[in-house]
Tab-separated table of C-alpha atoms and ligand atoms in Angstrom:
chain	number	residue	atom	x	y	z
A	5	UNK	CA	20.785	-69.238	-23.422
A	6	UNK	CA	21.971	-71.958	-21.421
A	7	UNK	CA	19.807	-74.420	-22.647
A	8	UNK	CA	21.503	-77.430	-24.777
A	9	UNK	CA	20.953	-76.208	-28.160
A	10	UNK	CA	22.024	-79.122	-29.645
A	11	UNK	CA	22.033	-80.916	-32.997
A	12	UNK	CA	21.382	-84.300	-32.346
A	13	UNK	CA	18.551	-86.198	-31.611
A	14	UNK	CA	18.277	-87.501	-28.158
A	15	UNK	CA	18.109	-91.125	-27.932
A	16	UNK	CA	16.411	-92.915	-24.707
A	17	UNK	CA	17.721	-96.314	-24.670
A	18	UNK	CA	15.611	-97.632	-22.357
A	19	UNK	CA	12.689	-96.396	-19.748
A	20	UNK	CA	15.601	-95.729	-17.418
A	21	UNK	CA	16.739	-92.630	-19.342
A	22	UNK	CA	13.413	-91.206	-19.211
A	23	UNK	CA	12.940	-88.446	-16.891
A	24	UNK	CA	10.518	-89.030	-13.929
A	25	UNK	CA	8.409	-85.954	-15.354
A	26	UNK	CA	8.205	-86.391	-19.124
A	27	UNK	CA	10.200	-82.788	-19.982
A	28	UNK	CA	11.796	-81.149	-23.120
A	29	UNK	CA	15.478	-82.190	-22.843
A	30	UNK	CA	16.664	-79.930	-26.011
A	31	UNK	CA	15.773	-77.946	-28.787
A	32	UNK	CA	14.392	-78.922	-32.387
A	33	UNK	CA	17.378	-77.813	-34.106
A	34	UNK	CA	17.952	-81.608	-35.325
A	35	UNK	CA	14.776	-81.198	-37.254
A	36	UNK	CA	16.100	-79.689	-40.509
A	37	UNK	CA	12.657	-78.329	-42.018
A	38	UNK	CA	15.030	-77.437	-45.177
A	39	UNK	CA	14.137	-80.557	-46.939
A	40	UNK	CA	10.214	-79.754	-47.187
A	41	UNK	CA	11.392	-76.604	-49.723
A	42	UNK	CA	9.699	-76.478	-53.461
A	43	UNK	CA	11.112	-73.259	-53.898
A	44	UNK	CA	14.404	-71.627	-52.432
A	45	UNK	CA	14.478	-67.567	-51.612
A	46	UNK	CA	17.807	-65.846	-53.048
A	47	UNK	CA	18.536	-62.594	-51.846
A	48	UNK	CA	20.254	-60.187	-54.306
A	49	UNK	CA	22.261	-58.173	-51.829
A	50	UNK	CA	23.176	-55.192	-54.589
A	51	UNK	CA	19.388	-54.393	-54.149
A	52	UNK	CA	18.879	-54.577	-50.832
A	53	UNK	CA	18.144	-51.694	-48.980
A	54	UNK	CA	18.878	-53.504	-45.270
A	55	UNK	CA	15.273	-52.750	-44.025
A	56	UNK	CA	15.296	-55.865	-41.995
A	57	UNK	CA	11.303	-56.963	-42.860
A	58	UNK	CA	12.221	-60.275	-44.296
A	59	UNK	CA	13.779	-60.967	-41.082
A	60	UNK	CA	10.814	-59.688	-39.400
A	61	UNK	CA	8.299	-61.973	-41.164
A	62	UNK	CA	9.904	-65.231	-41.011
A	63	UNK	CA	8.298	-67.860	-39.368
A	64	UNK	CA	11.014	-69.848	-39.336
A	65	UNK	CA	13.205	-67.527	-37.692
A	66	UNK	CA	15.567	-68.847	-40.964
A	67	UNK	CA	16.796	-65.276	-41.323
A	68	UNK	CA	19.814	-63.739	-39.944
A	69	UNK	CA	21.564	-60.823	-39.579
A	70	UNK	CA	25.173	-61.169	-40.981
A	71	UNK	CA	27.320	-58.180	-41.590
A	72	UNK	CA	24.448	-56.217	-41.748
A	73	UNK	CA	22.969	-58.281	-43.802
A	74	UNK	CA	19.994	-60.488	-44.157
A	75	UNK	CA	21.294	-64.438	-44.714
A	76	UNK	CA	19.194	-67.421	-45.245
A	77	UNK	CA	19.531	-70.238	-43.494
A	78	UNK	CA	18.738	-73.036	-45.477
A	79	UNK	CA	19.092	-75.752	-43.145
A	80	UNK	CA	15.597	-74.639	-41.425
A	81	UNK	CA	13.805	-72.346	-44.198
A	82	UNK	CA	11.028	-73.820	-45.113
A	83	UNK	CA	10.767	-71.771	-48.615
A	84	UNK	CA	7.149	-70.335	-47.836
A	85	UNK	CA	7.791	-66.808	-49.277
A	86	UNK	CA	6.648	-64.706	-46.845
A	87	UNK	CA	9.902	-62.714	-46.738
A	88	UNK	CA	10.101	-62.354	-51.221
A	89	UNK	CA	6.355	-60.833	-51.084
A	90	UNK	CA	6.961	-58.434	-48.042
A	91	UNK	CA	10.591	-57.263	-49.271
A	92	UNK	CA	9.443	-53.341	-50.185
A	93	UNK	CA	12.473	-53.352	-53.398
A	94	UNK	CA	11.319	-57.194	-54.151
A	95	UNK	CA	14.995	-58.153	-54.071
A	96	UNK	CA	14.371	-61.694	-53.066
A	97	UNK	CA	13.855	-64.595	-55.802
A	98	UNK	CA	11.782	-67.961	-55.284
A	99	UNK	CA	13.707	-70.346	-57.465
A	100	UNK	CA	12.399	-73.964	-57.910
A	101	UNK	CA	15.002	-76.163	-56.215
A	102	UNK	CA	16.308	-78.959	-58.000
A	103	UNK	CA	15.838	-82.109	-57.238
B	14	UNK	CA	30.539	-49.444	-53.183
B	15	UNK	CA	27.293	-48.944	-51.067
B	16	UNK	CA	27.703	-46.512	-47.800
B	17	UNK	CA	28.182	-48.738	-44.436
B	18	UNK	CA	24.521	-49.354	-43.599
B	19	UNK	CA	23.208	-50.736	-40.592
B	20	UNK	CA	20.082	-53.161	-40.538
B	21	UNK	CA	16.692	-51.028	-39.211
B	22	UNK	CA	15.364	-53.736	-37.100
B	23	UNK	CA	12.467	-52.731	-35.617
B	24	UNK	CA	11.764	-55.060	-33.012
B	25	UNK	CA	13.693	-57.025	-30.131
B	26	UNK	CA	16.611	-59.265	-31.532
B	27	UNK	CA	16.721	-61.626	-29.319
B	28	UNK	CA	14.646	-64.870	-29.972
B	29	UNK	CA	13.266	-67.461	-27.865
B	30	UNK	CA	11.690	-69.490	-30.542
B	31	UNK	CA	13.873	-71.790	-32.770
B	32	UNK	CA	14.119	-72.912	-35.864
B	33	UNK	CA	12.804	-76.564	-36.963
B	34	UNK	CA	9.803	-76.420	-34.870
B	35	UNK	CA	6.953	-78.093	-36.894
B	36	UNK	CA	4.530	-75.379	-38.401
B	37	UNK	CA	3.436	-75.579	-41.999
B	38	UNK	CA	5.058	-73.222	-44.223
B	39	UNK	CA	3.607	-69.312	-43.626
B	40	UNK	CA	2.026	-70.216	-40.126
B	41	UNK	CA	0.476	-67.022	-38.757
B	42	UNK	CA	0.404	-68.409	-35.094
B	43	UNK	CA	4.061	-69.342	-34.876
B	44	UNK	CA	4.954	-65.309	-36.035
B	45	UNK	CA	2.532	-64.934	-33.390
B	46	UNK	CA	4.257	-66.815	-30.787
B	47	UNK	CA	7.771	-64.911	-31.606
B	48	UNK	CA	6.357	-61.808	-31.439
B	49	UNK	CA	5.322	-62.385	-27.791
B	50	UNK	CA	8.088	-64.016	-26.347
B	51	UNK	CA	10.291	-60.962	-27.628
B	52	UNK	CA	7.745	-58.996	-26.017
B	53	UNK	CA	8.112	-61.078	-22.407
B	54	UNK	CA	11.523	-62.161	-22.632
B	55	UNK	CA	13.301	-65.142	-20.649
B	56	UNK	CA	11.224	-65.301	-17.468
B	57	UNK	CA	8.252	-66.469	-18.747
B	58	UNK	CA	6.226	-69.467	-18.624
B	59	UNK	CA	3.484	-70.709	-20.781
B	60	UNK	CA	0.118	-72.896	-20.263
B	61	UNK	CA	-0.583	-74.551	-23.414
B	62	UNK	CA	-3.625	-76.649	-23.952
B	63	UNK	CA	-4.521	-78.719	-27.601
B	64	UNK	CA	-3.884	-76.293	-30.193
B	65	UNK	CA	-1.913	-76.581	-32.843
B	66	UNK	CA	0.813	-74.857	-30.883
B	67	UNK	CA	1.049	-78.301	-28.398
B	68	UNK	CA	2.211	-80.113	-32.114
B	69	UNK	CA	4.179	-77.134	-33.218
B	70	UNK	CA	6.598	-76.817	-30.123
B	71	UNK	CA	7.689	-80.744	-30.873
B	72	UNK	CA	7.669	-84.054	-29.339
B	73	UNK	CA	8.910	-85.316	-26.472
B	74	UNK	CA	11.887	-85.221	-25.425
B	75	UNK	CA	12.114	-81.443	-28.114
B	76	UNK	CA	10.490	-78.191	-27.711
B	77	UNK	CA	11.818	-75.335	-30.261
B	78	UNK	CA	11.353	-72.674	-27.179
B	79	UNK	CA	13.570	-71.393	-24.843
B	80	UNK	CA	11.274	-70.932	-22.012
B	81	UNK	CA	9.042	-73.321	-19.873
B	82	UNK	CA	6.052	-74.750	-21.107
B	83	UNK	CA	2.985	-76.621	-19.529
B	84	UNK	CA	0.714	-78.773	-21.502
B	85	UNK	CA	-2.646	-79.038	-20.131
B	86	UNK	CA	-5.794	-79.910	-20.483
B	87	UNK	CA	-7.680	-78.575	-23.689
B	88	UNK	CA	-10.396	-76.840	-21.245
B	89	UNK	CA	-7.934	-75.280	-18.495
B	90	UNK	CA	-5.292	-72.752	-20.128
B	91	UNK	CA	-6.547	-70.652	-17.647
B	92	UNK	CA	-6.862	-72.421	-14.967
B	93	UNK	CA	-3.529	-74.030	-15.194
B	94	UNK	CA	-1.919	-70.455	-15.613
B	95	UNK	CA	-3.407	-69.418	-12.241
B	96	UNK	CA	-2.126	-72.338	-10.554
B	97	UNK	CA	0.979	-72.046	-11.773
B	98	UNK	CA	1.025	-68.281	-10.722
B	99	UNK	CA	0.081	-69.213	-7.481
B	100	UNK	CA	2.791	-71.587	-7.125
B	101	UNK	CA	5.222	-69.959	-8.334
B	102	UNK	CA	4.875	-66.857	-5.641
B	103	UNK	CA	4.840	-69.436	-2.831
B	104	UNK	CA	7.650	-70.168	-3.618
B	105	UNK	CA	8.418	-66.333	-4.042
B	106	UNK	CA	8.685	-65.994	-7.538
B	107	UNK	CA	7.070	-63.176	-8.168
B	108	UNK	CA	8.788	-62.371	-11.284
B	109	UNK	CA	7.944	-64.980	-14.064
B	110	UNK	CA	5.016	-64.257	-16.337
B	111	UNK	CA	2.889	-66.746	-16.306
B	112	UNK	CA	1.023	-66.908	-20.033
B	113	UNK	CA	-2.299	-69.159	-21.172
B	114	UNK	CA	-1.465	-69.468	-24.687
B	115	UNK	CA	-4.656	-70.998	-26.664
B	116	UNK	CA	-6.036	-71.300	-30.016
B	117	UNK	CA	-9.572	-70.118	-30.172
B	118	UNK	CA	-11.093	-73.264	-29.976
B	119	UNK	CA	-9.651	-73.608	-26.561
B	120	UNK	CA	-10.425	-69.894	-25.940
B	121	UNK	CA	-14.184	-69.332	-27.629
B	122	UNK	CA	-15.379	-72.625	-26.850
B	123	UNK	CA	-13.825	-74.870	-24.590
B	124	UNK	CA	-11.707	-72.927	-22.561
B	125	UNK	CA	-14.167	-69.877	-21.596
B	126	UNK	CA	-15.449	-71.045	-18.840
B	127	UNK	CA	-11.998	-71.641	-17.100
B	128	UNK	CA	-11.042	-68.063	-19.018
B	129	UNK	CA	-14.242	-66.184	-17.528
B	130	UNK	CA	-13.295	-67.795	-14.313
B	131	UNK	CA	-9.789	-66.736	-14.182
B	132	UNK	CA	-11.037	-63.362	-15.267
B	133	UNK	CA	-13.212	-62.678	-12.652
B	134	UNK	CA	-10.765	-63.449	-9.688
B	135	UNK	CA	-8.707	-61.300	-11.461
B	136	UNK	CA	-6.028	-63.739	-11.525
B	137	UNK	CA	-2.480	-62.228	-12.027
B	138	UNK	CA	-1.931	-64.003	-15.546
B	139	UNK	CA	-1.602	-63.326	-19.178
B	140	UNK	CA	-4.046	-65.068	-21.580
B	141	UNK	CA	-2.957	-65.203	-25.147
B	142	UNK	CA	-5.790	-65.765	-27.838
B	143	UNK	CA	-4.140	-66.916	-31.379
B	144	UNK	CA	-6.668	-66.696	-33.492
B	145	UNK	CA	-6.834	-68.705	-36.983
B	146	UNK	CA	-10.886	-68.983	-36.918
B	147	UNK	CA	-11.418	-72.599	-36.762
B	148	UNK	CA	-9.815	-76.009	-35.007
B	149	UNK	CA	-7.047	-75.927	-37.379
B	150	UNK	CA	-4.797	-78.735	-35.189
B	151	UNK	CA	-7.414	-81.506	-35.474
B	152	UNK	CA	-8.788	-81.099	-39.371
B	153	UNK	CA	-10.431	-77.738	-39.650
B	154	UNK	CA	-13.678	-78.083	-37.889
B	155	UNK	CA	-15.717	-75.067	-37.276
B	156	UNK	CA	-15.269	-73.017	-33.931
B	157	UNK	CA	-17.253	-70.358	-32.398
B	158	UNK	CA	-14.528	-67.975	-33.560
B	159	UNK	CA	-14.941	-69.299	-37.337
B	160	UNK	CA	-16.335	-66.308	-39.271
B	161	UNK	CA	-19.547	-66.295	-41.194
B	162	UNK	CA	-19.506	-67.375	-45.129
B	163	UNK	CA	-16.570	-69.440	-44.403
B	164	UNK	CA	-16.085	-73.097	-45.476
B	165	UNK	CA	-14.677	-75.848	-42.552
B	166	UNK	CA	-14.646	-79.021	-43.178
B	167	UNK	CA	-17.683	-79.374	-40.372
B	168	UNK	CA	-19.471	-76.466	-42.487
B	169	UNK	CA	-19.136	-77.607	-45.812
B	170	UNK	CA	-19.821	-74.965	-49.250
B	171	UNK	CA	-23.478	-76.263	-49.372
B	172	UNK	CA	-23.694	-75.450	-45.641
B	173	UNK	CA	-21.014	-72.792	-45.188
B	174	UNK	CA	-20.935	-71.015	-41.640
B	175	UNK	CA	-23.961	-69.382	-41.496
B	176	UNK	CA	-23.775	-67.494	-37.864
B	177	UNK	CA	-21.392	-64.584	-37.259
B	178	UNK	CA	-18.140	-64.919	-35.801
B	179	UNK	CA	-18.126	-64.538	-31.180
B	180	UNK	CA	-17.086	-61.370	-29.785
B	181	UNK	CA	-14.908	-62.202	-27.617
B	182	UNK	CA	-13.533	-59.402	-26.671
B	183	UNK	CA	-16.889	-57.857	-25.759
B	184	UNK	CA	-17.101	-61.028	-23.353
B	185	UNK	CA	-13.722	-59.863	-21.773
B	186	UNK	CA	-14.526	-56.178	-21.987
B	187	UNK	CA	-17.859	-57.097	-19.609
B	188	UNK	CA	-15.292	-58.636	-17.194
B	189	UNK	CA	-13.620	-55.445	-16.608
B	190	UNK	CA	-10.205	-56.758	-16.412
B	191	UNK	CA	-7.296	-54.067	-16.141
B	192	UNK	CA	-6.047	-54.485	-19.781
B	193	UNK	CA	-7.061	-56.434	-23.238
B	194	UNK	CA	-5.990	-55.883	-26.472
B	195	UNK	CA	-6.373	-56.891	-30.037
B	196	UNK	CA	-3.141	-57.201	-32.073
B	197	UNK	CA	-2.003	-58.434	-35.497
B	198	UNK	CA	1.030	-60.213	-36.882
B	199	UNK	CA	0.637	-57.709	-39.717
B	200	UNK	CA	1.607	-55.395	-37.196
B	201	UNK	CA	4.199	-56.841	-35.257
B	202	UNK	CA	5.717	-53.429	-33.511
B	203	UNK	CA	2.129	-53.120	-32.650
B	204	UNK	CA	1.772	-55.948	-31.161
B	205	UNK	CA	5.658	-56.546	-29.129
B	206	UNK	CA	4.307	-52.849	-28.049
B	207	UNK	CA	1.306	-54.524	-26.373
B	208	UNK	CA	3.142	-57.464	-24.485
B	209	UNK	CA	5.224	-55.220	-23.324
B	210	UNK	CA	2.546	-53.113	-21.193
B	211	UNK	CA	0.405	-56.536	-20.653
B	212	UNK	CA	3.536	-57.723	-18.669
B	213	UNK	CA	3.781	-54.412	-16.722
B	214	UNK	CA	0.112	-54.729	-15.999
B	215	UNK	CA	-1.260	-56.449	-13.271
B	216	UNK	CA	-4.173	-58.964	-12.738
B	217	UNK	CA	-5.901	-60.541	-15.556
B	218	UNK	CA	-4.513	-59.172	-19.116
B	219	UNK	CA	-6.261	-60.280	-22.247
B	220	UNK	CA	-4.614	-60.071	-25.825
B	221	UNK	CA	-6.175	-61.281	-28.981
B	222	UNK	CA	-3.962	-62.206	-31.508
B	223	UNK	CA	-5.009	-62.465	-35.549
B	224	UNK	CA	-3.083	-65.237	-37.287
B	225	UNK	CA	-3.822	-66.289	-40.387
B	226	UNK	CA	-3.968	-69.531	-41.505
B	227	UNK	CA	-3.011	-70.922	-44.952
B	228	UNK	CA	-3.606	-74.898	-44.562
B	229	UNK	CA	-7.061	-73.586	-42.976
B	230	UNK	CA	-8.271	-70.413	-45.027
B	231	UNK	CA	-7.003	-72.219	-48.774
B	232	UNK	CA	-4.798	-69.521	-48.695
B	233	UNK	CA	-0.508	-69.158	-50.661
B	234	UNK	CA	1.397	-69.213	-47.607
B	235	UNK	CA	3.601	-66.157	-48.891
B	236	UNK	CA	-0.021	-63.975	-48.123
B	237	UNK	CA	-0.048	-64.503	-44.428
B	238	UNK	CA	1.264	-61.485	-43.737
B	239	UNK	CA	-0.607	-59.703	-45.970
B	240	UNK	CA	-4.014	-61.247	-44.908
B	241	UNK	CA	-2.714	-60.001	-41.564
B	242	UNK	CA	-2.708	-56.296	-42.505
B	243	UNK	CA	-5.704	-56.607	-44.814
B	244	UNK	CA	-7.650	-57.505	-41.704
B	245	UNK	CA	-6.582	-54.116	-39.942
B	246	UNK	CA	-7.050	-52.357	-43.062
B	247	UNK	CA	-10.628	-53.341	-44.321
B	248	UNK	CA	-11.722	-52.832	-40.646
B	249	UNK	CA	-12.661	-56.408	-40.242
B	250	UNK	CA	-10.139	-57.040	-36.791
B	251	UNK	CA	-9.851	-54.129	-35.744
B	252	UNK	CA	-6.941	-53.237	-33.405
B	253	UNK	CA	-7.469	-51.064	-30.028
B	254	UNK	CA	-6.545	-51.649	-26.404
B	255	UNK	CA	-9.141	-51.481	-23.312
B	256	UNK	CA	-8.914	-50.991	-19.870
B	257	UNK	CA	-11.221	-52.297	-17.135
B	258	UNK	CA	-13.349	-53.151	-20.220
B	259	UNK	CA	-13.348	-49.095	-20.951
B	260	UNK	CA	-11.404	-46.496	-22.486
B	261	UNK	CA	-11.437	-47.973	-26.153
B	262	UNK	CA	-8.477	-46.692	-28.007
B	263	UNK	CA	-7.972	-47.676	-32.142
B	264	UNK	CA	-3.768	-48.357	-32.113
B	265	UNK	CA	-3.849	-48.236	-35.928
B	266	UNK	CA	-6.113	-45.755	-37.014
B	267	UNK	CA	-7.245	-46.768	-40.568
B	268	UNK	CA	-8.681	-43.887	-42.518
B	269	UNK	CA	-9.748	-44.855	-45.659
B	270	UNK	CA	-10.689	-48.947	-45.160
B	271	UNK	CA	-9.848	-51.223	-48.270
B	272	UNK	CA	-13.026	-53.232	-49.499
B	273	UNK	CA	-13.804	-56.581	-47.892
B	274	UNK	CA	-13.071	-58.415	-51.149
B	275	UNK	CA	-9.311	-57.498	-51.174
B	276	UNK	CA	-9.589	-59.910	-48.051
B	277	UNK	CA	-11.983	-62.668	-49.208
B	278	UNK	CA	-10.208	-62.929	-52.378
B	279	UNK	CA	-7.422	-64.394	-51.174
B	280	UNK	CA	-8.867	-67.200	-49.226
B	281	UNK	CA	-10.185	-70.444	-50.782
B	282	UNK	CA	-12.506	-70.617	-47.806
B	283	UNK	CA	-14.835	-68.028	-49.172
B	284	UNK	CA	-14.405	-68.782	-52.858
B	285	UNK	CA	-18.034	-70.262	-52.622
B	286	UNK	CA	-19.818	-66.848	-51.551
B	287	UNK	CA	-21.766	-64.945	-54.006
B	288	UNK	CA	-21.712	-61.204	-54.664
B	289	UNK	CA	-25.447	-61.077	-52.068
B	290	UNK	CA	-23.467	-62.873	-49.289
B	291	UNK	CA	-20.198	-60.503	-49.689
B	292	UNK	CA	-22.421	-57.632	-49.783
B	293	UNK	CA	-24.234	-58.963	-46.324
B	294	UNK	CA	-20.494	-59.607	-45.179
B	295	UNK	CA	-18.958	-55.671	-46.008
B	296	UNK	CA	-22.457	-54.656	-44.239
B	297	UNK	CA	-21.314	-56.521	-40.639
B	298	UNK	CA	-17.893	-55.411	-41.136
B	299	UNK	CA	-19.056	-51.768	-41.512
B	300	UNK	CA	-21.465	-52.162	-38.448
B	301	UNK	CA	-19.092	-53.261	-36.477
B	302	UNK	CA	-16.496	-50.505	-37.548
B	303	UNK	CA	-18.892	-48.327	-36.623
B	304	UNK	CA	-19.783	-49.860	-33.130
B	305	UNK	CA	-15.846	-49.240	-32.182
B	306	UNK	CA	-15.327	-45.845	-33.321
B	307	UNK	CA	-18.337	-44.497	-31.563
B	308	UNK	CA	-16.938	-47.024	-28.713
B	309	UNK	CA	-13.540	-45.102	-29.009
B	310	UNK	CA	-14.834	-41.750	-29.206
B	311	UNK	CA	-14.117	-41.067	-32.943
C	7	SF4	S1	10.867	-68.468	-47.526
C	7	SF4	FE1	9.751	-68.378	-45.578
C	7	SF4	S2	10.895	-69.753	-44.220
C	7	SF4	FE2	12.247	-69.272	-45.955
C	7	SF4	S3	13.449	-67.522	-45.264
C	7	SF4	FE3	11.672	-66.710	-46.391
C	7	SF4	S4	10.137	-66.292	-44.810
C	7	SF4	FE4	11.688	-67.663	-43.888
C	8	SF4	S1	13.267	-57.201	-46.994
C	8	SF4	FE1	14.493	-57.048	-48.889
C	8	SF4	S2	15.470	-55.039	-48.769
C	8	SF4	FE2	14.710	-55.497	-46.701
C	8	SF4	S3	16.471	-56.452	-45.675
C	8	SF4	FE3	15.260	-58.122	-46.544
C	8	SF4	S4	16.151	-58.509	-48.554
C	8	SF4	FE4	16.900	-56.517	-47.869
């Protein structure tokens, strides 16, 4: 998309920056949702079958496809475990993140 | 070495809602929102009034989606979507869907007036209905759409929700508007299915969308999903499609329903109830099961 997906956040110096129609100027990809995590999902890839549904449930759109693979992205997951309880061959751990 | 497997995925890839957008963890209505815009694609823009979806997008100058979005007034999600249909065809846009995406407080309550309105000019718009049962944005106060035996924080154990939960889709249904349906995120093929034929559809469409709730319902966030299909399954929301408030048809035709406690027990809003009030509970449900089917011709 053409939009700015950027990572930054978008600083308005003064009232002169602002737009004359107060408008979203970029995504929310600086807000790394990560760091609200108790528990972290591992996926064991020997077990998993590729059925996509933990990519399908994630409301955090944290899940990609990579090589035909699901991958985590931990920079946005927010660790609620929707995608370990609907996995059908439970591949996918919650593991207490350290500290 | 494994065979060379492909991923199944079963719905659109491409995605219009980012990450870092600022849901709490398992939140039914954002699965909700992703599941539509797969559905409408690009060229679509949205009317959103309070809800919690006005927090959930971000703050200014942020919004996690990729398409347009209007915040309006908590009363005129309708309203605002007609406008902005007619505005955008004089200026000969006829393309862009134009979408009223509300919670149900702004849908059941304080939007239907606006909603009926729209409905009955047959206004060329979509109107999306995320429903997590009470006015989850604001502190969890009771809504019309809040159903009955469960705790809010205006209808507290002593005095839990004593009144049954609005039909709203009845109240559509008696507008006669070309298409409504009722959809899931347990059943998200289901439901991309639906936004696809409520965008080919013209005049006023109508889709209800169940999304659980765990800050809301006291319920583990990993359960949304589940609490999403246990609604289908126990025949509590059930899902069918309508046209010009006739022709009932069940999309997921659920033969032997699951008992309303598989449900309840789940949520710490109806941890309260006694066996009596589940009993009177499984009783609506069943009524109500029955009401369709007949309504759908078996
Ligand atoms: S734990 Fe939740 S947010 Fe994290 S990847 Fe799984 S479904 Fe997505
Ligand atoms: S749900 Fe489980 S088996 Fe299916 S793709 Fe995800 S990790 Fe693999």
């Amino acid at each position: 998309m053409s939009k700015k997906k950027t990572l930054e956040k978008i600083v308005l110096a003064t009232e002169r920056d602002f737009p004359i129609m107060p408008m979203s100027l970029g995504t929310m990809h600086h807000n790394r949702t990560g760091a609200w995590r108790n528990i972290r999902p591992v996926i064991d890839k020997e077990k998993c079958i590729q059925c996509g549904i933990c990519w399908k449930f994630c409301p955090d759109v944290a899940i990609y496809v990579e090589n035909e693979y699901p991958v985590v992205d931990y920079v946005y997951c927010k660790g609620c475990g929707i995608c370990a309880e609907e996995c059908p061959v439970k591949c996918i751990a919650m593991v207490e993140e350290e500290k | 070495m494994k065979k060379e497997k492909t991923m199944k995925l079963t719905l659109p890839v491409e995605e219009y809602m980012g990450p870092g957008h600022l849901a709490c963890q398992g939140c039914g209505a954002t699965l909700a929102m992703r599941y539509v815009l797969k559905g409408l694609g690009p060229k679509t823009a949205l009317c959103i009034p309070a809800c919690c979806w006005a927090v959930i997008d971000g703050p200014f100058p942020y919004s996690c989606l990729e398409v347009s979005i209007f915040h309006c007034a908590f009363e005129t999600a309708a309203s605002s979507a007609s406008g902005l249909k007619a505005g955008l065809e004089m200026v000969g846009d006829k393309e862009t869907t134009v979408v009223g995406w509300a919670g149900d407080g702004g849908t059941f309550d304080i939007g239907l007036q606006a909603l009926s309105g729209a409905a009955e000019r047959n206004e060329d718009i979509l109107y999306v209905c995320y429903d997590n049962e009470a006015y989850m944005n604001t502190g969890i106060q009771r809504s019309s759409a809040t159903p009955y035996g469960a705790w809010t924080t205006t209808t507290p154990v002593k005095h839990f929700k004593n009144r049954p939960k609005k039909d709203i889709n009845a109240i559509m249904a008696a507008h006669r508007i070309p298409y409504q349906a009722t959809a899931s995120i347990g059943y998200p093929e289901d439901l991309v299915k639906k936004v696809k034929k409520a965008k080919e559809t013209k005049g006023t469409r109508f889709l209800h969308i169940y999304s659980p709730c765990p800050a809301g319902w006291k319920s583990r966030p990993e359960d949304t999903v589940k609490l999403g299909r246990l609604a289908v399954q126990t025949g509590l929301f059930p899902l069918f499609e309508m046209e010009y408030g006739e022709n009932c048809k069940l999309s997921i035709k659920v033969k032997e329903r699951k008992p309303l406690a598989d449900y309840v027990k789940l949520q710490g809003r109806f941890r309260h109830l006694s066996a009596e009030e589940l009993k009177l509970m499984q009783e609506e449900v069943d009524a109500r099961w029955a009401r369709i089917v007949a309504q759908c011709g078996g």
